[in-house]
PDB file of C-alpha atoms in Angstrom:
ATOM      1  CA  MET A  14    -130.517  43.873  79.469  1.00 40.00           C
ATOM      2  CA  ARG A  15    -127.644  45.845  77.924  1.00 39.00           C
ATOM      3  CA  ARG A  16    -128.748  48.886  79.933  1.00 39.00           C
ATOM      4  CA  ALA A  17    -128.677  46.796  83.087  1.00 41.00           C
ATOM      5  CA  PHE A  18    -124.936  46.310  82.798  1.00 41.00           C
ATOM      6  CA  THR A  19    -124.344  50.032  83.098  1.00 44.00           C
ATOM      7  CA  LEU A  20    -125.890  50.008  86.575  1.00 48.00           C
ATOM      8  CA  ALA A  21    -124.163  49.174  89.814  1.00 51.00           C
ATOM      9  CA  ALA A  22    -124.724  45.733  91.333  1.00 50.00           C
ATOM     10  CA  ALA A  23    -127.487  46.663  93.813  1.00 52.00           C
ATOM     11  CA  PRO A  24    -129.703  48.642  91.373  1.00 51.00           C
ATOM     12  CA  THR A  25    -129.263  45.924  88.750  1.00 53.00           C
ATOM     13  CA  LEU A  26    -130.404  43.274  91.236  1.00 50.00           C
ATOM     14  CA  ARG A  27    -133.494  45.303  92.117  1.00 57.00           C
ATOM     15  CA  VAL A  28    -134.376  45.698  88.432  1.00 51.00           C
ATOM     16  CA  LEU A  29    -134.026  41.976  87.811  1.00 54.00           C
ATOM     17  CA  ARG A  30    -136.105  41.026  90.853  1.00 52.00           C
ATOM     18  CA  GLN A  31    -138.861  43.427  89.880  1.00 55.00           C
ATOM     19  CA  ALA A  32    -138.884  42.193  86.276  1.00 50.00           C
ATOM     20  CA  THR A  33    -138.981  38.521  87.240  1.00 48.00           C
ATOM     21  CA  ARG A  34    -141.060  38.937  90.449  1.00 48.00           C
ATOM     22  CA  LEU A  35    -138.491  37.112  92.566  1.00 46.00           C
ATOM     23  CA  ASP A  36    -138.642  37.053  96.335  1.00 45.00           C
ATOM     24  CA  ALA A  37    -136.311  39.391  98.173  1.00 44.00           C
ATOM     25  CA  GLY A  38    -134.203  36.489  99.433  1.00 42.00           C
ATOM     26  CA  ALA A  39    -133.899  34.671  96.120  1.00 41.00           C
ATOM     27  CA  GLU A  40    -130.435  34.338  94.560  1.00 39.00           C
ATOM     28  CA  VAL A  41    -129.955  35.823  91.111  1.00 39.00           C
ATOM     29  CA  THR A  42    -127.186  34.709  88.775  1.00 37.00           C
ATOM     30  CA  VAL A  43    -126.616  36.936  85.749  1.00 36.00           C
ATOM     31  CA  PRO A  44    -124.762  35.232  82.870  1.00 37.00           C
ATOM     32  CA  LEU A  45    -122.275  37.709  81.420  1.00 35.00           C
ATOM     33  CA  LEU A  46    -121.031  35.386  78.705  1.00 35.00           C
ATOM     34  CA  GLY A  47    -123.197  36.683  75.909  1.00 36.00           C
ATOM     35  CA  TYR A  48    -122.688  40.349  76.680  1.00 34.00           C
ATOM     36  CA  ARG A  49    -120.433  42.458  74.467  1.00 39.00           C
ATOM     37  CA  PRO A  50    -119.669  46.137  75.032  1.00 40.00           C
ATOM     38  CA  PRO A  51    -121.361  48.242  72.351  1.00 41.00           C
ATOM     39  CA  ALA A  52    -119.109  49.221  69.480  1.00 43.00           C
ATOM     40  CA  PRO A  53    -118.176  52.897  69.107  1.00 40.00           C
ATOM     41  CA  PRO A  54    -120.488  54.657  66.651  1.00 40.00           C
ATOM     42  CA  ALA A  55    -119.185  54.610  63.111  1.00 42.00           C
ATOM     43  CA  ILE A  56    -118.962  57.823  61.113  1.00 38.00           C
ATOM     44  CA  PRO A  57    -122.095  57.794  58.952  1.00 42.00           C
ATOM     45  CA  PRO A  58    -121.582  57.869  55.194  1.00 46.00           C
ATOM     46  CA  PRO A  59    -122.756  60.892  53.230  1.00 42.00           C
ATOM     47  CA  ALA A  60    -126.475  60.836  52.504  1.00 44.00           C
ATOM     48  CA  PRO A  61    -127.114  59.605  48.955  1.00 46.00           C
ATOM     49  CA  THR A  62    -128.568  62.088  46.527  1.00 42.00           C
ATOM     50  CA  ARG A  63    -131.953  61.350  44.969  1.00 44.00           C
ATOM     51  CA  ALA A  64    -130.928  62.148  41.433  1.00 44.00           C
ATOM     52  CA  ARG A  65    -127.645  60.913  40.008  1.00 42.00           C
ATOM     53  CA  PRO A  66    -126.036  63.039  37.308  1.00 42.00           C
ATOM     54  CA  THR A  67    -125.788  61.292  34.009  1.00 42.00           C
ATOM     55  CA  SER A  68    -122.036  61.904  33.860  1.00 41.00           C
ATOM     56  CA  ALA A  69    -121.321  60.309  37.232  1.00 42.00           C
ATOM     57  CA  ALA A  70    -119.467  57.014  37.365  1.00 43.00           C
ATOM     58  CA  PRO A  71    -121.517  54.036  38.568  1.00 43.00           C
ATOM     59  CA  ARG A  72    -121.272  53.294  42.272  1.00 42.00           C
ATOM     60  CA  PRO A  73    -119.371  50.198  43.366  1.00 42.00           C
ATOM     61  CA  ALA A  74    -121.521  47.244  44.332  1.00 42.00           C
ATOM     62  CA  THR A  75    -119.917  47.054  47.815  1.00 39.00           C
ATOM     63  CA  PRO A  76    -119.638  50.130  50.082  1.00 38.00           C
ATOM     64  CA  PRO A  77    -116.157  51.113  51.332  1.00 38.00           C
ATOM     65  CA  ALA A  78    -114.917  49.380  54.479  1.00 39.00           C
ATOM     66  CA  ALA A  79    -114.751  52.695  56.354  1.00 37.00           C
ATOM     67  CA  THR A  80    -118.535  53.042  56.231  1.00 35.00           C
ATOM     68  CA  SER A  81    -119.295  49.519  57.402  1.00 36.00           C
ATOM     69  CA  SER A  82    -121.658  49.440  60.344  1.00 35.00           C
ATOM     70  CA  THR A  83    -120.113  46.310  61.868  1.00 34.00           C
ATOM     71  CA  ALA A  84    -117.244  47.017  64.242  1.00 34.00           C
ATOM     72  CA  THR A  85    -115.650  44.717  66.792  1.00 32.00           C
ATOM     73  CA  PRO A  86    -115.665  45.910  70.406  1.00 34.00           C
ATOM     74  CA  PHE A  87    -111.987  45.186  70.977  1.00 30.00           C
ATOM     75  CA  THR A  88    -110.011  46.651  68.041  1.00 32.00           C
ATOM     76  CA  ALA A  89    -110.353  48.957  65.111  1.00 32.00           C
ATOM     77  CA  THR A  90    -108.252  46.732  62.833  1.00 34.00           C
ATOM     78  CA  PRO A  91    -110.194  45.845  59.669  1.00 35.00           C
ATOM     79  CA  PRO A  92    -111.049  42.134  59.553  1.00 36.00           C
ATOM     80  CA  THR A  93    -109.133  41.724  56.312  1.00 36.00           C
ATOM     81  CA  ALA A  94    -105.861  43.016  57.787  1.00 43.00           C
ATOM     82  CA  THR A  95    -103.377  40.785  59.594  1.00 44.00           C
ATOM     83  CA  PRO A  96    -103.361  42.097  63.199  1.00 49.00           C
ATOM     84  CA  MET A  97    -100.110  42.650  65.045  1.00 77.00           C
ATOM     85  CA  VAL A  98    -101.281  41.819  68.552  1.00 89.00           C
ATOM     86  CA  ARG A  99     -99.182  41.338  71.668  1.00 93.00           C
ATOM     87  CA  LEU A 100    -100.014  39.653  74.914  1.00 95.00           C
ATOM     88  CA  VAL A 101     -98.531  42.045  77.470  1.00 95.00           C
ATOM     89  CA  THR A 102     -97.719  40.563  80.882  1.00 96.00           C
ATOM     90  CA  PHE A 103     -95.188  43.088  82.229  1.00 96.00           C
ATOM     91  CA  GLY A 104     -97.289  45.598  84.135  1.00 93.00           C
ATOM     92  CA  ARG A 105    -101.037  45.042  83.922  1.00 91.00           C
ATOM     93  CA  PRO A 106    -101.748  42.078  81.622  1.00 94.00           C
ATOM     94  CA  HIS A 107    -103.674  43.012  78.480  1.00 93.00           C
ATOM     95  CA  LEU A 108    -103.952  42.417  74.781  1.00 93.00           C
ATOM     96  CA  ALA A 109    -102.452  45.278  72.789  1.00 90.00           C
ATOM     97  CA  ASP A 110    -102.876  46.093  69.121  1.00 84.00           C
ATOM     98  CA  ALA A 111    -101.258  48.869  67.111  1.00 76.00           C
ATOM     99  CA  ALA A 112    -103.681  51.409  68.591  1.00 77.00           C
ATOM    100  CA  GLY A 113    -103.020  50.495  72.241  1.00 75.00           C
ATOM    101  CA  GLN A 114    -104.952  48.305  74.670  1.00 71.00           C
ATOM    102  CA  ALA A 115    -107.398  46.039  72.878  1.00 78.00           C
ATOM    103  CA  TYR A 116    -108.679  44.045  75.871  1.00 86.00           C
ATOM    104  CA  HIS A 117    -107.872  43.993  79.584  1.00 84.00           C
ATOM    105  CA  GLY A 118    -110.518  41.895  81.353  1.00 88.00           C
ATOM    106  CA  LEU A 119    -109.182  41.289  84.854  1.00 92.00           C
ATOM    107  CA  LEU A 120    -109.581  37.550  85.469  1.00 95.00           C
ATOM    108  CA  SER A 121    -109.332  36.650  81.784  1.00 95.00           C
ATOM    109  CA  MET A 122    -106.010  38.419  81.382  1.00 95.00           C
ATOM    110  CA  GLU A 123    -104.676  37.011  84.636  1.00 97.00           C
ATOM    111  CA  ILE A 124    -105.383  33.571  83.170  1.00 97.00           C
ATOM    112  CA  ALA A 125    -103.547  34.589  79.993  1.00 97.00           C
ATOM    113  CA  ALA A 126    -100.537  35.722  82.042  1.00 97.00           C
ATOM    114  CA  TYR A 127    -100.646  32.490  84.061  1.00 98.00           C
ATOM    115  CA  LEU A 128    -100.615  30.417  80.874  1.00 98.00           C
ATOM    116  CA  ALA A 129     -97.773  32.552  79.495  1.00 98.00           C
ATOM    117  CA  ALA A 130     -95.773  31.762  82.637  1.00 98.00           C
ATOM    118  CA  HIS A 131     -96.679  28.041  82.381  1.00 97.00           C
ATOM    119  CA  ARG A 132     -95.891  27.385  78.743  1.00 95.00           C
ATOM    120  CA  ASP A 133     -96.603  23.664  78.992  1.00 94.00           C
ATOM    121  CA  GLY A 134    -100.149  24.389  80.074  1.00 95.00           C
ATOM    122  CA  ALA A 135    -102.136  24.375  83.308  1.00 96.00           C
ATOM    123  CA  THR A 136    -105.029  22.364  84.634  1.00 95.00           C
ATOM    124  CA  THR A 137    -108.307  23.868  85.744  1.00 95.00           C
ATOM    125  CA  THR A 138    -107.479  22.709  89.269  1.00 95.00           C
ATOM    126  CA  ALA A 139    -104.234  24.682  89.221  1.00 96.00           C
ATOM    127  CA  LEU A 140    -105.984  27.789  87.898  1.00 97.00           C
ATOM    128  CA  VAL A 141    -108.625  27.609  90.646  1.00 96.00           C
ATOM    129  CA  ARG A 142    -106.002  26.963  93.328  1.00 96.00           C
ATOM    130  CA  ASP A 143    -103.684  29.821  92.351  1.00 97.00           C
ATOM    131  CA  LEU A 144    -106.056  32.466  90.959  1.00 96.00           C
ATOM    132  CA  LEU A 145    -109.142  32.026  93.173  1.00 96.00           C
ATOM    133  CA  PRO A 146    -107.820  30.359  96.329  1.00 94.00           C
ATOM    134  CA  ASP A 147    -110.494  31.790  98.655  1.00 93.00           C
ATOM    135  CA  ALA A 148    -113.538  31.144  96.461  1.00 94.00           C
ATOM    136  CA  ASP A 149    -115.973  28.262  96.646  1.00 95.00           C
ATOM    137  CA  PRO A 150    -114.374  25.537  94.465  1.00 93.00           C
ATOM    138  CA  ILE A 151    -117.458  24.910  92.311  1.00 95.00           C
ATOM    139  CA  ARG A 152    -118.125  28.598  91.723  1.00 96.00           C
ATOM    140  CA  ALA A 153    -114.426  29.247  91.167  1.00 96.00           C
ATOM    141  CA  LYS A 154    -114.325  26.567  88.488  1.00 95.00           C
ATOM    142  CA  ASN A 155    -117.299  28.167  86.738  1.00 96.00           C
ATOM    143  CA  GLN A 156    -115.625  31.571  86.966  1.00 97.00           C
ATOM    144  CA  ILE A 157    -112.474  30.165  85.364  1.00 96.00           C
ATOM    145  CA  HIS A 158    -114.462  28.579  82.534  1.00 95.00           C
ATOM    146  CA  GLN A 159    -116.410  31.784  81.846  1.00 96.00           C
ATOM    147  CA  ALA A 160    -113.235  33.901  81.973  1.00 96.00           C
ATOM    148  CA  ILE A 161    -111.554  31.592  79.463  1.00 96.00           C
ATOM    149  CA  ARG A 162    -114.562  31.900  77.163  1.00 95.00           C
ATOM    150  CA  ARG A 163    -114.334  35.687  77.367  1.00 95.00           C
ATOM    151  CA  LEU A 164    -110.587  35.508  76.757  1.00 94.00           C
ATOM    152  CA  ARG A 165    -111.081  33.339  73.691  1.00 94.00           C
ATOM    153  CA  ASP A 166    -113.691  35.734  72.381  1.00 93.00           C
ATOM    154  CA  ALA A 167    -111.369  38.696  72.972  1.00 91.00           C
ATOM    155  CA  CYS A 168    -108.508  36.894  71.220  1.00 90.00           C
ATOM    156  CA  GLN A 169    -110.759  36.156  68.271  1.00 89.00           C
ATOM    157  CA  HIS A 170    -111.768  39.799  67.979  1.00 87.00           C
ATOM    158  CA  ALA A 171    -108.398  41.403  68.698  1.00 85.00           C
ATOM    159  CA  ALA A 172    -106.078  38.816  67.146  1.00 83.00           C
ATOM    160  CA  SER A 173    -108.314  37.012  64.638  1.00 86.00           C
ATOM    161  CA  GLY A 174    -107.379  33.745  66.304  1.00 84.00           C
ATOM    162  CA  SER A 175    -103.601  34.261  66.186  1.00 92.00           C
ATOM    163  CA  ILE A 176    -103.686  34.034  69.998  1.00 93.00           C
ATOM    164  CA  THR A 177    -105.635  30.987  71.122  1.00 93.00           C
ATOM    165  CA  ILE A 178    -106.271  29.008  74.278  1.00 95.00           C
ATOM    166  CA  GLU A 179    -105.957  25.320  73.463  1.00 94.00           C
ATOM    167  CA  THR A 180    -108.063  22.885  75.462  1.00 93.00           C
ATOM    168  CA  ARG A 181    -106.027  19.968  76.715  1.00 83.00           C
ATOM    169  CA  ALA A 182    -106.978  16.753  78.486  1.00 80.00           C
ATOM    170  CA  ARG A 183    -107.246  18.405  81.919  1.00 78.00           C
ATOM    171  CA  GLY A 184    -106.621  22.052  81.248  1.00 90.00           C
ATOM    172  CA  TYR A 185    -105.453  24.745  78.849  1.00 97.00           C
ATOM    173  CA  ARG A 186    -102.390  25.984  76.987  1.00 96.00           C
ATOM    174  CA  LEU A 187    -101.562  29.328  75.354  1.00 97.00           C
ATOM    175  CA  LEU A 188    -100.688  29.231  71.643  1.00 96.00           C
ATOM    176  CA  LEU A 189     -99.358  32.047  69.437  1.00 95.00           C
ATOM    177  CA  ARG A 190     -99.147  32.028  65.655  1.00 91.00           C
ATOM    178  CA  ASP A 191     -99.338  34.286  62.589  1.00 88.00           C
ATOM    179  CA  GLY A 192     -97.155  37.028  64.038  1.00 87.00           C
ATOM    180  CA  ALA A 193     -98.790  37.279  67.471  1.00 93.00           C
ATOM    181  CA  ARG A 194     -96.326  38.013  70.257  1.00 95.00           C
ATOM    182  CA  CYS A 195     -95.943  37.734  74.016  1.00 97.00           C
ATOM    183  CA  ASP A 196     -93.576  40.108  75.832  1.00 97.00           C
ATOM    184  CA  LEU A 197     -92.596  37.486  78.414  1.00 98.00           C
ATOM    185  CA  TRP A 198     -91.651  34.968  75.730  1.00 98.00           C
ATOM    186  CA  GLU A 199     -89.729  37.631  73.801  1.00 98.00           C
ATOM    187  CA  PHE A 200     -87.849  38.547  76.986  1.00 98.00           C
ATOM    188  CA  GLN A 201     -86.945  34.927  77.704  1.00 98.00           C
ATOM    189  CA  ALA A 202     -85.855  34.251  74.118  1.00 98.00           C
ATOM    190  CA  ALA A 203     -83.683  37.378  74.072  1.00 98.00           C
ATOM    191  CA  LEU A 204     -81.950  36.400  77.320  1.00 98.00           C
ATOM    192  CA  ALA A 205     -81.261  32.927  75.913  1.00 98.00           C
ATOM    193  CA  ASP A 206     -79.779  34.468  72.745  1.00 98.00           C
ATOM    194  CA  ALA A 207     -77.585  36.782  74.819  1.00 98.00           C
ATOM    195  CA  GLU A 208     -76.333  33.887  76.922  1.00 97.00           C
ATOM    196  CA  HIS A 209     -75.336  31.870  73.851  1.00 97.00           C
ATOM    197  CA  ALA A 210     -73.904  34.781  71.840  1.00 97.00           C
ATOM    198  CA  SER A 211     -70.325  34.155  70.726  1.00 97.00           C
ATOM    199  CA  SER A 212     -69.285  37.832  70.521  1.00 97.00           C
ATOM    200  CA  ASP A 213     -70.273  41.267  71.746  1.00 97.00           C
ATOM    201  CA  PRO A 214     -72.365  42.506  68.761  1.00 97.00           C
ATOM    202  CA  PRO A 215     -74.961  39.706  68.846  1.00 98.00           C
ATOM    203  CA  ARG A 216     -74.965  39.810  72.644  1.00 98.00           C
ATOM    204  CA  ILE A 217     -75.637  43.553  72.597  1.00 98.00           C
ATOM    205  CA  ALA A 218     -78.430  43.074  70.056  1.00 98.00           C
ATOM    206  CA  ALA A 219     -80.037  40.340  72.171  1.00 98.00           C
ATOM    207  CA  LEU A 220     -79.792  42.407  75.362  1.00 98.00           C
ATOM    208  CA  ARG A 221     -81.425  45.359  73.603  1.00 98.00           C
ATOM    209  CA  ARG A 222     -84.354  43.105  72.717  1.00 98.00           C
ATOM    210  CA  ALA A 223     -84.571  41.888  76.303  1.00 98.00           C
ATOM    211  CA  VAL A 224     -84.656  45.344  77.893  1.00 98.00           C
ATOM    212  CA  ALA A 225     -87.143  46.538  75.262  1.00 97.00           C
ATOM    213  CA  ALA A 226     -89.495  43.665  76.097  1.00 97.00           C
ATOM    214  CA  TYR A 227     -89.344  44.267  79.854  1.00 98.00           C
ATOM    215  CA  GLN A 228     -91.627  47.233  80.627  1.00 95.00           C
ATOM    216  CA  GLY A 229     -92.511  46.606  84.246  1.00 96.00           C
ATOM    217  CA  ARG A 230     -92.925  43.945  86.912  1.00 96.00           C
ATOM    218  CA  PHE A 231     -94.705  40.798  85.745  1.00 97.00           C
ATOM    219  CA  CYS A 232     -98.419  41.138  86.619  1.00 96.00           C
ATOM    220  CA  GLY A 233     -97.339  44.140  88.658  1.00 91.00           C
ATOM    221  CA  GLU A 234    -100.742  45.786  88.905  1.00 81.00           C
ATOM    222  CA  LEU A 235    -102.577  42.588  89.865  1.00 87.00           C
ATOM    223  CA  ASP A 236    -100.755  41.934  93.141  1.00 83.00           C
ATOM    224  CA  ALA A 237    -101.292  38.210  92.553  1.00 91.00           C
ATOM    225  CA  ALA A 238     -99.698  35.886  95.106  1.00 94.00           C
ATOM    226  CA  TRP A 239     -98.919  33.183  92.518  1.00 97.00           C
ATOM    227  CA  ALA A 240     -96.970  35.724  90.399  1.00 97.00           C
ATOM    228  CA  ALA A 241     -94.735  37.085  93.191  1.00 96.00           C
ATOM    229  CA  GLY A 242     -91.955  34.501  92.877  1.00 96.00           C
ATOM    230  CA  PRO A 243     -91.653  34.506  89.061  1.00 97.00           C
ATOM    231  CA  ALA A 244     -91.991  38.303  88.979  1.00 97.00           C
ATOM    232  CA  THR A 245     -89.054  38.746  91.364  1.00 97.00           C
ATOM    233  CA  ALA A 246     -86.880  36.317  89.398  1.00 97.00           C
ATOM    234  CA  TRP A 247     -87.630  38.026  86.067  1.00 98.00           C
ATOM    235  CA  GLU A 248     -87.068  41.457  87.589  1.00 98.00           C
ATOM    236  CA  GLN A 249     -83.610  40.363  88.755  1.00 98.00           C
ATOM    237  CA  GLN A 250     -82.871  39.047  85.265  1.00 98.00           C
ATOM    238  CA  ALA A 251     -84.029  42.354  83.776  1.00 98.00           C
ATOM    239  CA  ILE A 252     -81.766  44.341  86.118  1.00 98.00           C
ATOM    240  CA  ALA A 253     -78.795  42.161  85.164  1.00 98.00           C
ATOM    241  CA  ALA A 254     -79.610  42.555  81.461  1.00 98.00           C
ATOM    242  CA  HIS A 255     -79.690  46.362  81.770  1.00 98.00           C
ATOM    243  CA  GLN A 256     -76.402  46.398  83.659  1.00 98.00           C
ATOM    244  CA  ASP A 257     -74.692  44.044  81.181  1.00 98.00           C
ATOM    245  CA  LEU A 258     -75.888  46.098  78.221  1.00 98.00           C
ATOM    246  CA  ALA A 259     -74.714  49.346  79.834  1.00 98.00           C
ATOM    247  CA  ASP A 260     -71.243  47.882  80.447  1.00 97.00           C
ATOM    248  CA  LEU A 261     -70.959  46.568  76.888  1.00 98.00           C
ATOM    249  CA  ILE A 262     -71.752  49.907  75.257  1.00 97.00           C
ATOM    250  CA  ALA A 263     -70.227  52.273  77.844  1.00 96.00           C
ATOM    251  CA  ASP A 264     -66.873  52.762  76.077  1.00 94.00           C
ATOM    252  CA  ASP A 265     -68.420  53.668  72.713  1.00 95.00           C
ATOM    253  CA  ASP A 266     -71.629  55.296  73.950  1.00 96.00           C
ATOM    254  CA  PRO A 267     -71.472  56.470  77.594  1.00 94.00           C
ATOM    255  CA  THR A 268     -74.624  58.548  77.180  1.00 95.00           C
ATOM    256  CA  GLY A 269     -76.523  55.536  75.820  1.00 96.00           C
ATOM    257  CA  ALA A 270     -75.208  53.372  78.655  1.00 97.00           C
ATOM    258  CA  ALA A 271     -76.509  55.868  81.213  1.00 97.00           C
ATOM    259  CA  ALA A 272     -79.883  55.899  79.424  1.00 97.00           C
ATOM    260  CA  VAL A 273     -80.058  52.107  79.714  1.00 98.00           C
ATOM    261  CA  LEU A 274     -79.612  52.304  83.488  1.00 98.00           C
ATOM    262  CA  GLU A 275     -82.163  55.114  83.721  1.00 97.00           C
ATOM    263  CA  GLN A 276     -84.618  52.838  81.915  1.00 97.00           C
ATOM    264  CA  ALA A 277     -83.865  50.108  84.457  1.00 98.00           C
ATOM    265  CA  LEU A 278     -84.788  52.512  87.250  1.00 97.00           C
ATOM    266  CA  ARG A 279     -88.121  53.201  85.533  1.00 96.00           C
ATOM    267  CA  THR A 280     -89.086  49.608  84.763  1.00 97.00           C
ATOM    268  CA  THR A 281     -87.552  47.660  87.668  1.00 97.00           C
ATOM    269  CA  ASP A 282     -87.154  48.303  91.400  1.00 95.00           C
ATOM    270  CA  PRO A 283     -86.636  52.084  91.761  1.00 95.00           C
ATOM    271  CA  HIS A 284     -85.037  51.558  95.190  1.00 96.00           C
ATOM    272  CA  PHE A 285     -82.354  49.068  94.079  1.00 97.00           C
ATOM    273  CA  GLU A 286     -79.164  50.750  95.272  1.00 98.00           C
ATOM    274  CA  PRO A 287     -76.678  48.902  92.986  1.00 97.00           C
ATOM    275  CA  LEU A 288     -78.362  50.446  89.933  1.00 98.00           C
ATOM    276  CA  TYR A 289     -77.672  53.925  91.329  1.00 98.00           C
ATOM    277  CA  THR A 290     -74.045  53.165  92.154  1.00 98.00           C
ATOM    278  CA  HIS A 291     -73.580  51.685  88.685  1.00 98.00           C
ATOM    279  CA  LEU A 292     -75.026  54.849  87.158  1.00 97.00           C
ATOM    280  CA  MET A 293     -72.844  57.028  89.392  1.00 97.00           C
ATOM    281  CA  ARG A 294     -69.724  55.225  88.154  1.00 96.00           C
ATOM    282  CA  LEU A 295     -70.774  55.679  84.531  1.00 96.00           C
ATOM    283  CA  HIS A 296     -71.256  59.417  85.010  1.00 96.00           C
ATOM    284  CA  GLY A 297     -68.014  59.646  86.938  1.00 95.00           C
ATOM    285  CA  ALA A 298     -66.071  57.897  84.168  1.00 93.00           C
ATOM    286  CA  ALA A 299     -67.477  60.429  81.687  1.00 92.00           C
ATOM    287  CA  GLY A 300     -66.537  63.354  83.950  1.00 92.00           C
ATOM    288  CA  ARG A 301     -70.157  64.308  84.646  1.00 94.00           C
ATOM    289  CA  LEU A 302     -69.693  64.982  88.353  1.00 95.00           C
ATOM    290  CA  ALA A 303     -72.894  67.013  88.680  1.00 95.00           C
ATOM    291  CA  GLU A 304     -74.815  63.971  87.426  1.00 96.00           C
ATOM    292  CA  VAL A 305     -73.008  61.799  89.961  1.00 97.00           C
ATOM    293  CA  ARG A 306     -74.304  63.950  92.799  1.00 97.00           C
ATOM    294  CA  ARG A 307     -77.768  64.182  91.243  1.00 97.00           C
ATOM    295  CA  VAL A 308     -78.077  60.391  91.035  1.00 98.00           C
ATOM    296  CA  HIS A 309     -76.913  60.037  94.645  1.00 98.00           C
ATOM    297  CA  ASP A 310     -79.426  62.622  95.847  1.00 97.00           C
ATOM    298  CA  ARG A 311     -82.239  60.907  93.952  1.00 97.00           C
ATOM    299  CA  LEU A 312     -81.364  57.621  95.671  1.00 97.00           C
ATOM    300  CA  ALA A 313     -81.318  59.327  99.068  1.00 97.00           C
ATOM    301  CA  THR A 314     -84.766  60.836  98.454  1.00 97.00           C
ATOM    302  CA  ARG A 315     -86.297  57.530  97.398  1.00 96.00           C
ATOM    303  CA  LEU A 316     -84.793  55.626 100.315  1.00 97.00           C
ATOM    304  CA  ALA A 317     -85.960  58.307 102.736  1.00 97.00           C
ATOM    305  CA  ALA A 318     -89.517  57.613 101.563  1.00 96.00           C
ATOM    306  CA  LEU A 319     -88.950  54.057 102.845  1.00 95.00           C
ATOM    307  CA  ASP A 320     -87.535  55.406 106.115  1.00 96.00           C
ATOM    308  CA  THR A 321     -84.030  54.204 105.314  1.00 96.00           C
ATOM    309  CA  GLN A 322     -80.716  55.753 104.307  1.00 96.00           C
ATOM    310  CA  VAL A 323     -78.025  55.430 101.673  1.00 97.00           C
ATOM    311  CA  SER A 324     -75.441  52.831 102.621  1.00 97.00           C
ATOM    312  CA  PRO A 325     -72.007  53.990 103.872  1.00 97.00           C
ATOM    313  CA  ALA A 326     -70.401  52.319 100.840  1.00 97.00           C
ATOM    314  CA  THR A 327     -72.438  54.477  98.453  1.00 97.00           C
ATOM    315  CA  THR A 328     -71.643  57.624 100.430  1.00 96.00           C
ATOM    316  CA  ALA A 329     -67.932  56.735 100.247  1.00 97.00           C
ATOM    317  CA  LEU A 330     -68.241  56.104  96.494  1.00 97.00           C
ATOM    318  CA  LEU A 331     -69.758  59.560  96.039  1.00 97.00           C
ATOM    319  CA  ALA A 332     -66.837  61.159  97.863  1.00 96.00           C
ATOM    320  CA  ARG A 333     -64.254  59.260  95.808  1.00 95.00           C
ATOM    321  CA  LEU A 334     -65.935  60.119  92.494  1.00 95.00           C
ATOM    322  CA  LEU A 335     -66.217  63.804  93.347  1.00 93.00           C
ATOM    323  CA  ARG A 336     -62.533  63.923  94.371  1.00 87.00           C
ATOM    324  CA  THR A 337     -61.355  62.312  91.146  1.00 67.00           C
ATOM    325  CA  ARG A 338     -59.950  64.745  88.617  1.00 56.00           C
ATOM    326  CA  PRO A 339     -60.481  64.414  84.853  1.00 51.00           C
ATOM    327  CA  GLY A 340     -58.000  61.970  83.368  1.00 51.00           C
ATOM    328  CA  GLU A 341     -57.468  60.046  86.596  1.00 51.00           C
ATOM    329  CA  PRO A 342     -58.786  56.470  87.001  1.00 51.00           C
ATOM    330  CA  ARG A 343     -62.265  56.347  88.492  1.00 48.00           C
ATOM    331  CA  ALA A 344     -63.209  54.368  91.596  1.00 48.00           C
TER     332      ALA A 344
END
């Protein structure tokens, strides 16, 4: 049966029908719940010698952990170590350990992202309605339940239970403990800290945490209809956080401020014109007129790909910045 899962759907169905002697029109349901991807082969230990020298030290009773033949399919972290696992929702949702992606099952991770966005929990009805709106309700409910089981299993393997899905009266809730993290929650907490900061240093520190947590549009690679509204709102907050941070550090670190806005162009909307004009002003204030023109030309190229043009206000800003001499106030 493990070999069957390496086949495409049609050959697998033919194998199952032949093995079970089903009619051609019979429906076959294959339970995936018990399947686990095979673990990568462990490096075999050195072959033991037949005769042990009399001067050799006695072998330990337990073999070293590196030669253990049991390995989890999701992470290479030893079971005795405390895993530092993050639930990543900006970009494609996945579980990430220190080595990279630990698990990225499509529906399971979409459920995880949904529960991260709904911190008070969500009912099964809501999950079916928003994640599988076009599916048969009964089958969709079963799909949700199986995906949650797979997600729980992945969390147990990758996070040793530090990320759990709590069953509630009519649904589920995401829980984090023992050092597990969620980038969305870190982003929201950092924005709250920045809003309540009483001076610039703690506000700058909080904004740095916020822009570090935001690494792409929420559920960006899923193209999920339910995520479109929250994703747009959080993207706007991320843009504002990058701009605020750049303004706060521009006087002391103009190069760092420009780098912050460049990061915003990589992780948020790359066609958002105000980010380019903000970056042009920063370069202009530092006397980097060649960079001013380069940023303007990059904006023009990206907008041309959308069959649109740079606004007249941005073109006028470019002219003013290029006319300004060093030492004069910038536009």
